[in-house]
């Protein structure tokens, strides 16, 4: 399997289509591609694909491509009109692929988005048409160590002032009050956006007073020692490791970390929504996760692929997928059901209603602006620039 994956990675377009049912007649095989690399994720995705394939009457062949290779592969295949029948891609990349003209409009194919969160529908929309839909999404919330908070006589923070005070009070010895990822990649932007958007900032003006306020919060936490200076090199997995080791009393992270936290003996933790600047504000988090897309081929294959997507988006399958992947269902009723059955996910369910699609403001320009934003975070926290100067430079780089 490794050899096959390597061959596909090298030839790129050569592994995008299938001979099974390639004509306009009967279709018995569809191809699917995604970047999930771990064994549990592969097993989970193959499971739901098998179920929905059987329901539709096709075999769905699953192919995993390393994350950094998936978009180049898809864009090359789009130019050759040889996209796979089904692809699961990171939602901020949807518009870039849709702009090639290689994707089927799910709106025109009759796929209903009734019952789905509007913010999730917008994440898969390009020029007024739905080209991708997420079966489930993830986001960010504040994890806290209940024992550390109890020992300090504190309650989990709900505002930025409380967050700053609690993080300072909980910092002692090698333990920091809070950990987050400020790494110079999309992860850094993703982690910062809850604070950026909740402050009232928008991606069209990276140097606004609201944006400066959000970056000042992060700089204060680092300057006061409440957060480690190493946050500029920590991924979200590194942040989770710090929390697991007891080196951080709080962390900003997502529901995909819950299985590793639950496996830690003696770890007593809770999860609350991201703190807000003022009591009247509501947290605005970025939508994480992937969307299902259908590549153009012929009417028979497209119809079968759309039918598989409809199955994957059904409330039962969405709930199954979300439980397996650590996501929140896109279907509002299924999400509410999950939040009631699993209190640890209640904060994430609450946040989905006000979450933002990362491409909603800028469309295909998002990646460039995100790069400027995480570079500004790095310049401020590691390079010594003021929040205002770093964000003004970012605005200039983004050219927006």
mmCIF file of C-alpha atoms in Angstrom:
data_model
loop_
_atom_site.group_PDB
_atom_site.id
_atom_site.type_symbol
_atom_site.label_atom_id
_atom_site.label_comp_id
_atom_site.label_asym_id
_atom_site.label_seq_id
_atom_site.Cartn_x
_atom_site.Cartn_y
_atom_site.Cartn_z
ATOM 1 C CA UNK A 1 0.000 0.000 0.000
ATOM 2 C CA UNK A 2 2.878 2.359 0.775
ATOM 3 C CA UNK A 3 4.350 1.693 -2.657
ATOM 4 C CA UNK A 4 1.023 2.409 -4.326
ATOM 5 C CA UNK A 5 0.623 5.635 -2.342
ATOM 6 C CA UNK A 6 4.130 6.720 -3.340
ATOM 7 C CA UNK A 7 3.437 5.977 -6.993
ATOM 8 C CA UNK A 8 0.245 8.009 -6.851
ATOM 9 C CA UNK A 9 2.030 10.910 -5.170
ATOM 10 C CA UNK A 10 4.691 10.929 -7.889
ATOM 11 C CA UNK A 11 2.394 10.619 -10.872
ATOM 12 C CA UNK A 12 -0.308 12.840 -9.377
ATOM 13 C CA UNK A 13 -2.910 12.940 -12.114
ATOM 14 C CA UNK A 14 -2.401 9.295 -12.978
ATOM 15 C CA UNK A 15 -4.266 8.077 -9.872
ATOM 16 C CA UNK A 16 -7.214 10.439 -10.034
ATOM 17 C CA UNK A 17 -9.659 8.430 -12.112
ATOM 18 C CA UNK A 18 -10.860 4.873 -12.466
ATOM 19 C CA UNK A 19 -11.713 2.576 -15.322
ATOM 20 C CA UNK A 20 -14.520 0.992 -13.282
ATOM 21 C CA UNK A 21 -17.732 2.366 -14.729
ATOM 22 C CA UNK A 22 -15.934 5.161 -16.568
ATOM 23 C CA UNK A 23 -18.462 5.278 -19.386
ATOM 24 C CA UNK A 24 -21.869 6.858 -19.331
ATOM 25 C CA UNK A 25 -23.567 3.505 -18.573
ATOM 26 C CA UNK A 26 -23.451 1.490 -15.370
ATOM 27 C CA UNK A 27 -21.148 2.622 -12.594
ATOM 28 C CA UNK A 28 -19.885 0.144 -10.023
ATOM 29 C CA UNK A 29 -16.773 1.902 -8.679
ATOM 30 C CA UNK A 30 -16.051 5.450 -7.513
ATOM 31 C CA UNK A 31 -12.743 6.940 -6.440
ATOM 32 C CA UNK A 32 -12.293 9.014 -3.275
ATOM 33 C CA UNK A 33 -9.251 10.929 -2.055
ATOM 34 C CA UNK A 34 -8.382 12.711 1.204
ATOM 35 C CA UNK A 35 -5.383 13.526 3.383
ATOM 36 C CA UNK A 36 -6.244 11.483 6.468
ATOM 37 C CA UNK A 37 -3.095 9.568 7.265
ATOM 38 C CA UNK A 38 -3.505 7.777 10.598
ATOM 39 C CA UNK A 39 -4.820 4.253 10.829
ATOM 40 C CA UNK A 40 -7.881 5.111 12.964
ATOM 41 C CA UNK A 41 -8.963 7.879 10.594
ATOM 42 C CA UNK A 42 -8.446 5.651 7.550
ATOM 43 C CA UNK A 43 -10.580 2.972 9.185
ATOM 44 C CA UNK A 44 -13.306 5.454 10.122
ATOM 45 C CA UNK A 45 -13.566 7.044 6.700
ATOM 46 C CA UNK A 46 -13.462 3.707 4.904
ATOM 47 C CA UNK A 47 -16.251 2.515 7.172
ATOM 48 C CA UNK A 48 -18.701 5.296 6.276
ATOM 49 C CA UNK A 49 -17.695 5.118 2.612
ATOM 50 C CA UNK A 50 -18.437 1.386 2.591
ATOM 51 C CA UNK A 51 -21.829 1.978 4.197
ATOM 52 C CA UNK A 52 -22.872 4.740 1.823
ATOM 53 C CA UNK A 53 -21.373 2.993 -1.196
ATOM 54 C CA UNK A 54 -23.393 -0.123 -0.416
ATOM 55 C CA UNK A 55 -26.538 1.992 -0.058
ATOM 56 C CA UNK A 56 -25.956 3.584 -3.470
ATOM 57 C CA UNK A 57 -24.776 0.362 -5.111
ATOM 58 C CA UNK A 58 -21.110 1.195 -5.762
ATOM 59 C CA UNK A 59 -17.721 0.377 -4.303
ATOM 60 C CA UNK A 60 -15.848 3.473 -3.147
ATOM 61 C CA UNK A 61 -12.068 3.125 -3.454
ATOM 62 C CA UNK A 62 -10.328 5.210 -0.805
ATOM 63 C CA UNK A 63 -6.936 6.843 -1.484
ATOM 64 C CA UNK A 64 -4.895 8.774 1.071
ATOM 65 C CA UNK A 65 -2.549 11.531 -0.117
ATOM 66 C CA UNK A 66 -0.210 13.452 2.230
ATOM 67 C CA UNK A 67 -1.806 16.735 3.209
ATOM 68 C CA UNK A 68 0.851 18.926 1.600
ATOM 69 C CA UNK A 69 0.448 17.052 -1.701
ATOM 70 C CA UNK A 70 -3.342 16.975 -1.909
ATOM 71 C CA UNK A 71 -4.015 20.488 -3.176
ATOM 72 C CA UNK A 72 -1.269 20.420 -5.854
ATOM 73 C CA UNK A 73 -2.661 17.052 -6.962
ATOM 74 C CA UNK A 74 -6.247 18.292 -7.119
ATOM 75 C CA UNK A 75 -5.362 21.490 -8.949
ATOM 76 C CA UNK A 76 -3.325 19.574 -11.526
ATOM 77 C CA UNK A 77 -6.138 17.089 -12.020
ATOM 78 C CA UNK A 78 -8.680 19.901 -12.259
ATOM 79 C CA UNK A 79 -6.737 21.440 -15.128
ATOM 80 C CA UNK A 80 -6.867 18.068 -16.894
ATOM 81 C CA UNK A 81 -10.557 17.569 -15.973
ATOM 82 C CA UNK A 82 -9.640 14.340 -14.184
ATOM 83 C CA UNK A 83 -10.618 15.056 -10.583
ATOM 84 C CA UNK A 84 -11.614 12.058 -8.455
ATOM 85 C CA UNK A 85 -15.300 11.272 -8.134
ATOM 86 C CA UNK A 86 -15.197 12.222 -4.443
ATOM 87 C CA UNK A 87 -12.680 14.313 -2.534
ATOM 88 C CA UNK A 88 -12.611 15.392 1.086
ATOM 89 C CA UNK A 89 -10.668 18.652 1.247
ATOM 90 C CA UNK A 90 -9.927 21.253 3.905
ATOM 91 C CA UNK A 91 -12.772 23.769 3.764
ATOM 92 C CA UNK A 92 -10.581 26.888 3.185
ATOM 93 C CA UNK A 93 -9.317 25.248 -0.039
ATOM 94 C CA UNK A 94 -12.779 24.625 -1.472
ATOM 95 C CA UNK A 95 -13.106 27.896 -3.343
ATOM 96 C CA UNK A 96 -9.729 27.528 -5.016
ATOM 97 C CA UNK A 97 -10.707 24.127 -6.399
ATOM 98 C CA UNK A 98 -14.213 25.295 -7.341
ATOM 99 C CA UNK A 99 -12.726 28.229 -9.264
ATOM 100 C CA UNK A 100 -11.137 25.747 -11.702
ATOM 101 C CA UNK A 101 -14.568 24.671 -12.916
ATOM 102 C CA UNK A 102 -13.753 21.050 -12.154
ATOM 103 C CA UNK A 103 -16.346 20.504 -9.433
ATOM 104 C CA UNK A 104 -20.014 19.629 -9.722
ATOM 105 C CA UNK A 105 -22.405 22.217 -8.289
ATOM 106 C CA UNK A 106 -24.154 20.293 -5.547
ATOM 107 C CA UNK A 107 -26.878 22.945 -5.578
ATOM 108 C CA UNK A 108 -27.708 22.180 -9.206
ATOM 109 C CA UNK A 109 -27.424 18.452 -8.490
ATOM 110 C CA UNK A 110 -30.326 18.759 -6.062
ATOM 111 C CA UNK A 111 -28.452 18.317 -2.793
ATOM 112 C CA UNK A 112 -30.479 19.911 -0.009
ATOM 113 C CA UNK A 113 -28.770 21.845 2.780
ATOM 114 C CA UNK A 114 -31.924 22.008 4.908
ATOM 115 C CA UNK A 115 -31.161 21.474 8.579
ATOM 116 C CA UNK A 116 -27.473 22.334 8.246
ATOM 117 C CA UNK A 117 -25.837 25.261 10.033
ATOM 118 C CA UNK A 118 -25.793 28.260 7.637
ATOM 119 C CA UNK A 119 -22.159 28.982 8.502
ATOM 120 C CA UNK A 120 -21.213 25.460 7.416
ATOM 121 C CA UNK A 121 -23.098 25.814 4.148
ATOM 122 C CA UNK A 122 -21.247 29.085 3.462
ATOM 123 C CA UNK A 123 -17.898 27.316 3.925
ATOM 124 C CA UNK A 124 -18.670 25.204 0.858
ATOM 125 C CA UNK A 125 -20.103 27.972 -1.304
ATOM 126 C CA UNK A 126 -18.454 29.606 -4.315
ATOM 127 C CA UNK A 127 -20.131 32.317 -6.408
ATOM 128 C CA UNK A 128 -23.542 31.509 -4.989
ATOM 129 C CA UNK A 129 -23.338 27.755 -5.621
ATOM 130 C CA UNK A 130 -22.647 24.969 -3.125
ATOM 131 C CA UNK A 131 -19.661 22.894 -4.242
ATOM 132 C CA UNK A 132 -18.736 21.253 -0.954
ATOM 133 C CA UNK A 133 -20.487 20.228 2.239
ATOM 134 C CA UNK A 134 -18.932 19.136 5.531
ATOM 135 C CA UNK A 135 -20.435 16.106 7.281
ATOM 136 C CA UNK A 136 -19.047 17.561 10.478
ATOM 137 C CA UNK A 137 -16.833 20.412 11.606
ATOM 138 C CA UNK A 138 -14.427 21.177 14.377
ATOM 139 C CA UNK A 139 -13.473 24.363 16.149
ATOM 140 C CA UNK A 140 -11.578 25.689 19.122
ATOM 141 C CA UNK A 141 -12.467 26.054 22.776
ATOM 142 C CA UNK A 142 -10.685 26.529 26.092
ATOM 143 C CA UNK A 143 -9.606 23.374 27.918
ATOM 144 C CA UNK A 144 -8.769 23.760 31.614
ATOM 145 C CA UNK A 145 -7.365 21.547 34.341
ATOM 146 C CA UNK A 146 -10.110 21.301 36.960
ATOM 147 C CA UNK A 147 -7.764 20.255 39.762
ATOM 148 C CA UNK A 148 -5.413 23.188 39.183
ATOM 149 C CA UNK A 149 -8.338 25.601 39.105
ATOM 150 C CA UNK A 150 -9.821 24.136 42.278
ATOM 151 C CA UNK A 151 -6.493 24.373 44.103
ATOM 152 C CA UNK A 152 -6.237 28.051 43.117
ATOM 153 C CA UNK A 153 -9.883 28.741 44.016
ATOM 154 C CA UNK A 154 -10.682 29.820 40.459
ATOM 155 C CA UNK A 155 -13.523 29.315 38.023
ATOM 156 C CA UNK A 156 -12.931 28.928 34.272
ATOM 157 C CA UNK A 157 -12.668 32.372 32.647
ATOM 158 C CA UNK A 158 -15.385 33.811 30.439
ATOM 159 C CA UNK A 159 -13.788 37.192 29.583
ATOM 160 C CA UNK A 160 -10.335 38.288 28.454
ATOM 161 C CA UNK A 161 -9.701 40.059 31.759
ATOM 162 C CA UNK A 162 -10.495 36.863 33.642
ATOM 163 C CA UNK A 163 -8.361 34.852 31.224
ATOM 164 C CA UNK A 164 -5.368 37.117 31.753
ATOM 165 C CA UNK A 165 -5.783 37.113 35.537
ATOM 166 C CA UNK A 166 -6.320 33.347 35.770
ATOM 167 C CA UNK A 167 -3.385 32.564 33.498
ATOM 168 C CA UNK A 168 -1.123 34.741 35.643
ATOM 169 C CA UNK A 169 -2.383 33.210 38.899
ATOM 170 C CA UNK A 170 -1.912 29.668 37.611
ATOM 171 C CA UNK A 171 1.634 30.249 36.384
ATOM 172 C CA UNK A 172 4.142 28.795 38.807
ATOM 173 C CA UNK A 173 7.519 27.139 38.382
ATOM 174 C CA UNK A 174 7.631 25.298 35.057
ATOM 175 C CA UNK A 175 3.857 25.461 34.683
ATOM 176 C CA UNK A 176 2.320 28.166 32.504
ATOM 177 C CA UNK A 177 -1.214 29.396 32.866
ATOM 178 C CA UNK A 178 -2.124 28.848 29.226
ATOM 179 C CA UNK A 179 -0.813 27.272 26.039
ATOM 180 C CA UNK A 180 -1.796 27.979 22.437
ATOM 181 C CA UNK A 181 -0.297 27.563 18.984
ATOM 182 C CA UNK A 182 1.189 30.654 17.362
ATOM 183 C CA UNK A 183 3.203 28.666 14.821
ATOM 184 C CA UNK A 184 3.951 30.237 11.452
ATOM 185 C CA UNK A 185 1.414 28.214 9.473
ATOM 186 C CA UNK A 186 -2.350 28.125 8.971
ATOM 187 C CA UNK A 187 -2.546 26.542 12.433
ATOM 188 C CA UNK A 188 -1.322 29.818 13.906
ATOM 189 C CA UNK A 189 -3.959 31.838 12.061
ATOM 190 C CA UNK A 190 -6.625 29.273 12.950
ATOM 191 C CA UNK A 191 -5.794 29.537 16.661
ATOM 192 C CA UNK A 192 -5.687 33.329 16.598
ATOM 193 C CA UNK A 193 -8.909 33.845 14.651
ATOM 194 C CA UNK A 194 -11.251 33.173 17.614
ATOM 195 C CA UNK A 195 -9.706 36.130 19.428
ATOM 196 C CA UNK A 196 -9.405 38.211 16.237
ATOM 197 C CA UNK A 197 -13.047 37.751 15.193
ATOM 198 C CA UNK A 198 -14.505 37.861 18.690
ATOM 199 C CA UNK A 199 -12.879 41.271 19.115
ATOM 200 C CA UNK A 200 -14.823 42.447 16.060
ATOM 201 C CA UNK A 201 -11.928 42.422 13.580
ATOM 202 C CA UNK A 202 -12.256 41.256 9.973
ATOM 203 C CA UNK A 203 -9.749 39.878 7.493
ATOM 204 C CA UNK A 204 -10.144 42.784 5.103
ATOM 205 C CA UNK A 205 -8.435 45.089 7.598
ATOM 206 C CA UNK A 206 -5.719 43.255 9.496
ATOM 207 C CA UNK A 207 -4.526 46.442 11.203
ATOM 208 C CA UNK A 208 -7.845 47.540 12.703
ATOM 209 C CA UNK A 209 -8.011 48.572 16.383
ATOM 210 C CA UNK A 210 -9.938 45.370 17.086
ATOM 211 C CA UNK A 211 -7.229 43.242 15.494
ATOM 212 C CA UNK A 212 -4.547 45.085 17.487
ATOM 213 C CA UNK A 213 -6.559 44.467 20.654
ATOM 214 C CA UNK A 214 -6.589 40.713 19.974
ATOM 215 C CA UNK A 215 -2.863 40.459 19.236
ATOM 216 C CA UNK A 216 -2.130 42.608 22.300
ATOM 217 C CA UNK A 217 -3.900 39.989 24.402
ATOM 218 C CA UNK A 218 -1.603 37.247 23.116
ATOM 219 C CA UNK A 219 1.486 39.453 23.506
ATOM 220 C CA UNK A 220 0.513 40.270 27.104
ATOM 221 C CA UNK A 221 0.158 36.579 27.955
ATOM 222 C CA UNK A 222 3.621 35.850 26.540
ATOM 223 C CA UNK A 223 5.317 38.964 27.958
ATOM 224 C CA UNK A 224 3.958 38.276 31.448
ATOM 225 C CA UNK A 225 5.166 34.679 31.294
ATOM 226 C CA UNK A 226 1.635 33.299 31.502
ATOM 227 C CA UNK A 227 2.276 31.634 28.139
ATOM 228 C CA UNK A 228 5.587 30.187 27.022
ATOM 229 C CA UNK A 229 7.671 31.995 24.417
ATOM 230 C CA UNK A 230 7.750 28.633 22.638
ATOM 231 C CA UNK A 231 4.152 29.098 21.465
ATOM 232 C CA UNK A 232 5.608 30.480 18.225
ATOM 233 C CA UNK A 233 6.896 27.003 17.373
ATOM 234 C CA UNK A 234 4.171 24.842 18.919
ATOM 235 C CA UNK A 235 1.630 23.042 16.772
ATOM 236 C CA UNK A 236 -1.747 22.167 18.221
ATOM 237 C CA UNK A 237 -0.408 18.674 18.949
ATOM 238 C CA UNK A 238 2.475 20.254 20.909
ATOM 239 C CA UNK A 239 -0.007 22.337 22.881
ATOM 240 C CA UNK A 240 -1.928 19.190 23.744
ATOM 241 C CA UNK A 241 1.300 17.548 24.936
ATOM 242 C CA UNK A 242 2.024 20.492 27.228
ATOM 243 C CA UNK A 243 -1.453 20.253 28.740
ATOM 244 C CA UNK A 244 -1.186 16.495 29.161
ATOM 245 C CA UNK A 245 2.148 16.854 30.919
ATOM 246 C CA UNK A 246 0.749 19.381 33.406
ATOM 247 C CA UNK A 247 2.890 22.161 31.980
ATOM 248 C CA UNK A 248 -0.165 24.295 31.179
ATOM 249 C CA UNK A 249 -3.307 24.868 33.235
ATOM 250 C CA UNK A 250 -5.313 25.897 30.161
ATOM 251 C CA UNK A 251 -5.004 25.418 26.435
ATOM 252 C CA UNK A 252 -6.742 26.503 23.253
ATOM 253 C CA UNK A 253 -7.475 23.388 21.226
ATOM 254 C CA UNK A 254 -10.063 21.325 19.412
ATOM 255 C CA UNK A 255 -12.264 18.291 20.014
ATOM 256 C CA UNK A 256 -9.896 15.996 18.117
ATOM 257 C CA UNK A 257 -7.660 16.065 21.220
ATOM 258 C CA UNK A 258 -10.335 14.602 23.513
ATOM 259 C CA UNK A 259 -9.394 10.910 22.956
ATOM 260 C CA UNK A 260 -5.778 11.488 24.042
ATOM 261 C CA UNK A 261 -6.919 13.537 27.036
ATOM 262 C CA UNK A 262 -9.402 10.878 28.111
ATOM 263 C CA UNK A 263 -6.686 8.247 27.882
ATOM 264 C CA UNK A 264 -4.523 10.120 30.424
ATOM 265 C CA UNK A 265 -5.061 8.531 33.832
ATOM 266 C CA UNK A 266 -5.917 11.029 36.550
ATOM 267 C CA UNK A 267 -6.437 13.998 34.217
ATOM 268 C CA UNK A 268 -9.498 15.943 35.352
ATOM 269 C CA UNK A 269 -10.319 18.552 32.737
ATOM 270 C CA UNK A 270 -13.195 20.640 31.460
ATOM 271 C CA UNK A 271 -13.982 22.563 28.291
ATOM 272 C CA UNK A 272 -15.622 25.993 27.999
ATOM 273 C CA UNK A 273 -16.158 28.412 25.092
ATOM 274 C CA UNK A 274 -13.354 30.787 24.115
ATOM 275 C CA UNK A 275 -13.367 33.808 26.492
ATOM 276 C CA UNK A 276 -14.648 37.081 25.049
ATOM 277 C CA UNK A 277 -13.570 40.740 25.394
ATOM 278 C CA UNK A 278 -16.736 41.752 27.267
ATOM 279 C CA UNK A 279 -19.598 39.901 28.969
ATOM 280 C CA UNK A 280 -22.006 40.877 26.194
ATOM 281 C CA UNK A 281 -19.858 39.420 23.392
ATOM 282 C CA UNK A 282 -20.137 35.933 21.922
ATOM 283 C CA UNK A 283 -17.207 33.798 20.796
ATOM 284 C CA UNK A 284 -16.664 33.678 17.031
ATOM 285 C CA UNK A 285 -14.500 30.715 16.115
ATOM 286 C CA UNK A 286 -13.255 29.512 12.718
ATOM 287 C CA UNK A 287 -14.851 26.452 11.192
ATOM 288 C CA UNK A 288 -12.361 23.640 10.923
ATOM 289 C CA UNK A 289 -12.807 20.420 9.046
ATOM 290 C CA UNK A 290 -13.250 19.182 5.522
ATOM 291 C CA UNK A 291 -15.940 19.269 2.831
ATOM 292 C CA UNK A 292 -17.097 16.567 0.437
ATOM 293 C CA UNK A 293 -16.822 17.484 -3.234
ATOM 294 C CA UNK A 294 -17.773 15.743 -6.483
ATOM 295 C CA UNK A 295 -15.539 15.998 -9.538
ATOM 296 C CA UNK A 296 -16.892 16.474 -13.060
ATOM 297 C CA UNK A 297 -16.826 13.286 -15.146
ATOM 298 C CA UNK A 298 -20.038 12.087 -16.789
ATOM 299 C CA UNK A 299 -23.662 12.186 -15.739
ATOM 300 C CA UNK A 300 -23.784 8.589 -14.499
ATOM 301 C CA UNK A 301 -20.697 8.855 -12.299
ATOM 302 C CA UNK A 302 -21.679 12.281 -11.013
ATOM 303 C CA UNK A 303 -25.140 11.049 -10.064
ATOM 304 C CA UNK A 304 -23.707 8.127 -8.095
ATOM 305 C CA UNK A 305 -21.146 10.370 -6.376
ATOM 306 C CA UNK A 306 -23.798 12.917 -5.410
ATOM 307 C CA UNK A 307 -25.927 10.083 -4.015
ATOM 308 C CA UNK A 308 -22.987 8.971 -1.853
ATOM 309 C CA UNK A 309 -22.548 12.535 -0.576
ATOM 310 C CA UNK A 310 -26.250 12.737 0.282
ATOM 311 C CA UNK A 311 -25.841 9.562 2.312
ATOM 312 C CA UNK A 312 -22.723 10.905 4.055
ATOM 313 C CA UNK A 313 -24.624 14.064 5.018
ATOM 314 C CA UNK A 314 -27.659 12.300 6.467
ATOM 315 C CA UNK A 315 -28.159 12.974 10.204
ATOM 316 C CA UNK A 316 -27.297 9.397 11.192
ATOM 317 C CA UNK A 317 -24.112 9.232 9.103
ATOM 318 C CA UNK A 318 -23.126 12.774 10.104
ATOM 319 C CA UNK A 319 -23.478 11.831 13.757
ATOM 320 C CA UNK A 320 -21.516 8.603 13.241
ATOM 321 C CA UNK A 321 -18.758 10.436 11.383
ATOM 322 C CA UNK A 322 -18.524 13.165 14.006
ATOM 323 C CA UNK A 323 -18.318 10.726 16.908
ATOM 324 C CA UNK A 324 -15.518 8.821 15.166
ATOM 325 C CA UNK A 325 -13.575 11.887 14.051
ATOM 326 C CA UNK A 326 -14.128 14.098 17.102
ATOM 327 C CA UNK A 327 -16.199 16.600 15.124
ATOM 328 C CA UNK A 328 -19.534 18.391 15.535
ATOM 329 C CA UNK A 329 -22.244 17.310 13.055
ATOM 330 C CA UNK A 330 -23.200 19.831 10.385
ATOM 331 C CA UNK A 331 -26.822 18.924 10.929
ATOM 332 C CA UNK A 332 -28.165 21.126 13.734
ATOM 333 C CA UNK A 333 -30.427 18.455 15.211
ATOM 334 C CA UNK A 334 -27.639 15.881 15.210
ATOM 335 C CA UNK A 335 -25.273 18.408 16.798
ATOM 336 C CA UNK A 336 -27.750 19.144 19.569
ATOM 337 C CA UNK A 337 -28.133 15.409 20.172
ATOM 338 C CA UNK A 338 -24.363 14.979 20.411
ATOM 339 C CA UNK A 339 -24.008 17.954 22.764
ATOM 340 C CA UNK A 340 -26.614 16.490 25.106
ATOM 341 C CA UNK A 341 -25.098 13.012 25.102
ATOM 342 C CA UNK A 342 -21.495 14.210 25.501
ATOM 343 C CA UNK A 343 -21.080 17.234 27.833
ATOM 344 C CA UNK A 344 -17.431 17.580 26.812
ATOM 345 C CA UNK A 345 -18.607 18.660 23.363
ATOM 346 C CA UNK A 346 -21.274 21.100 24.566
ATOM 347 C CA UNK A 347 -18.955 24.121 24.285
ATOM 348 C CA UNK A 348 -18.119 23.286 20.679
ATOM 349 C CA UNK A 349 -21.784 22.811 19.798
ATOM 350 C CA UNK A 350 -22.552 26.221 21.334
ATOM 351 C CA UNK A 351 -19.825 27.880 19.255
ATOM 352 C CA UNK A 352 -20.828 26.402 15.888
ATOM 353 C CA UNK A 353 -23.891 28.654 15.700
ATOM 354 C CA UNK A 354 -21.710 31.794 15.614
ATOM 355 C CA UNK A 355 -18.652 30.320 13.862
ATOM 356 C CA UNK A 356 -17.156 31.820 10.691
ATOM 357 C CA UNK A 357 -16.105 30.084 7.515
ATOM 358 C CA UNK A 358 -12.534 31.206 6.941
ATOM 359 C CA UNK A 359 -13.180 32.021 3.282
ATOM 360 C CA UNK A 360 -16.496 33.845 3.879
ATOM 361 C CA UNK A 361 -14.926 37.310 3.808
ATOM 362 C CA UNK A 362 -12.236 36.865 1.168
ATOM 363 C CA UNK A 363 -12.962 33.788 -0.913
ATOM 364 C CA UNK A 364 -9.931 32.608 -2.857
ATOM 365 C CA UNK A 365 -7.817 35.435 -1.369
ATOM 366 C CA UNK A 366 -7.938 33.853 2.094
ATOM 367 C CA UNK A 367 -4.649 31.880 1.920
ATOM 368 C CA UNK A 368 -2.632 35.020 1.117
ATOM 369 C CA UNK A 369 -4.221 36.993 3.950
ATOM 370 C CA UNK A 370 -3.833 34.104 6.375
ATOM 371 C CA UNK A 371 -0.120 33.948 5.556
ATOM 372 C CA UNK A 372 0.239 37.663 6.271
ATOM 373 C CA UNK A 373 -1.644 37.186 9.549
ATOM 374 C CA UNK A 374 0.461 34.352 10.919
ATOM 375 C CA UNK A 375 3.613 36.192 9.854
ATOM 376 C CA UNK A 376 2.395 39.177 11.895
ATOM 377 C CA UNK A 377 1.861 36.956 14.931
ATOM 378 C CA UNK A 378 5.394 35.632 14.559
ATOM 379 C CA UNK A 379 6.833 39.148 14.119
ATOM 380 C CA UNK A 380 5.083 40.318 17.252
ATOM 381 C CA UNK A 381 5.628 37.380 19.611
ATOM 382 C CA UNK A 382 9.077 36.320 18.405
ATOM 383 C CA UNK A 383 10.411 39.319 16.516
ATOM 384 C CA UNK A 384 9.705 42.057 19.025
ATOM 385 C CA UNK A 385 7.425 44.169 16.858
ATOM 386 C CA UNK A 386 4.458 45.923 18.435
ATOM 387 C CA UNK A 387 1.017 44.494 17.607
ATOM 388 C CA UNK A 388 0.176 47.642 15.634
ATOM 389 C CA UNK A 389 3.405 47.564 13.592
ATOM 390 C CA UNK A 390 3.193 43.833 12.920
ATOM 391 C CA UNK A 391 -0.411 44.014 11.753
ATOM 392 C CA UNK A 392 0.175 47.124 9.659
ATOM 393 C CA UNK A 393 2.979 45.276 7.904
ATOM 394 C CA UNK A 394 0.649 42.310 7.412
ATOM 395 C CA UNK A 395 -2.012 44.537 5.878
ATOM 396 C CA UNK A 396 0.567 45.844 3.420
ATOM 397 C CA UNK A 397 1.693 42.305 2.540
ATOM 398 C CA UNK A 398 -1.871 41.097 2.068
ATOM 399 C CA UNK A 399 -2.552 43.926 -0.339
ATOM 400 C CA UNK A 400 -6.192 44.048 0.676
#
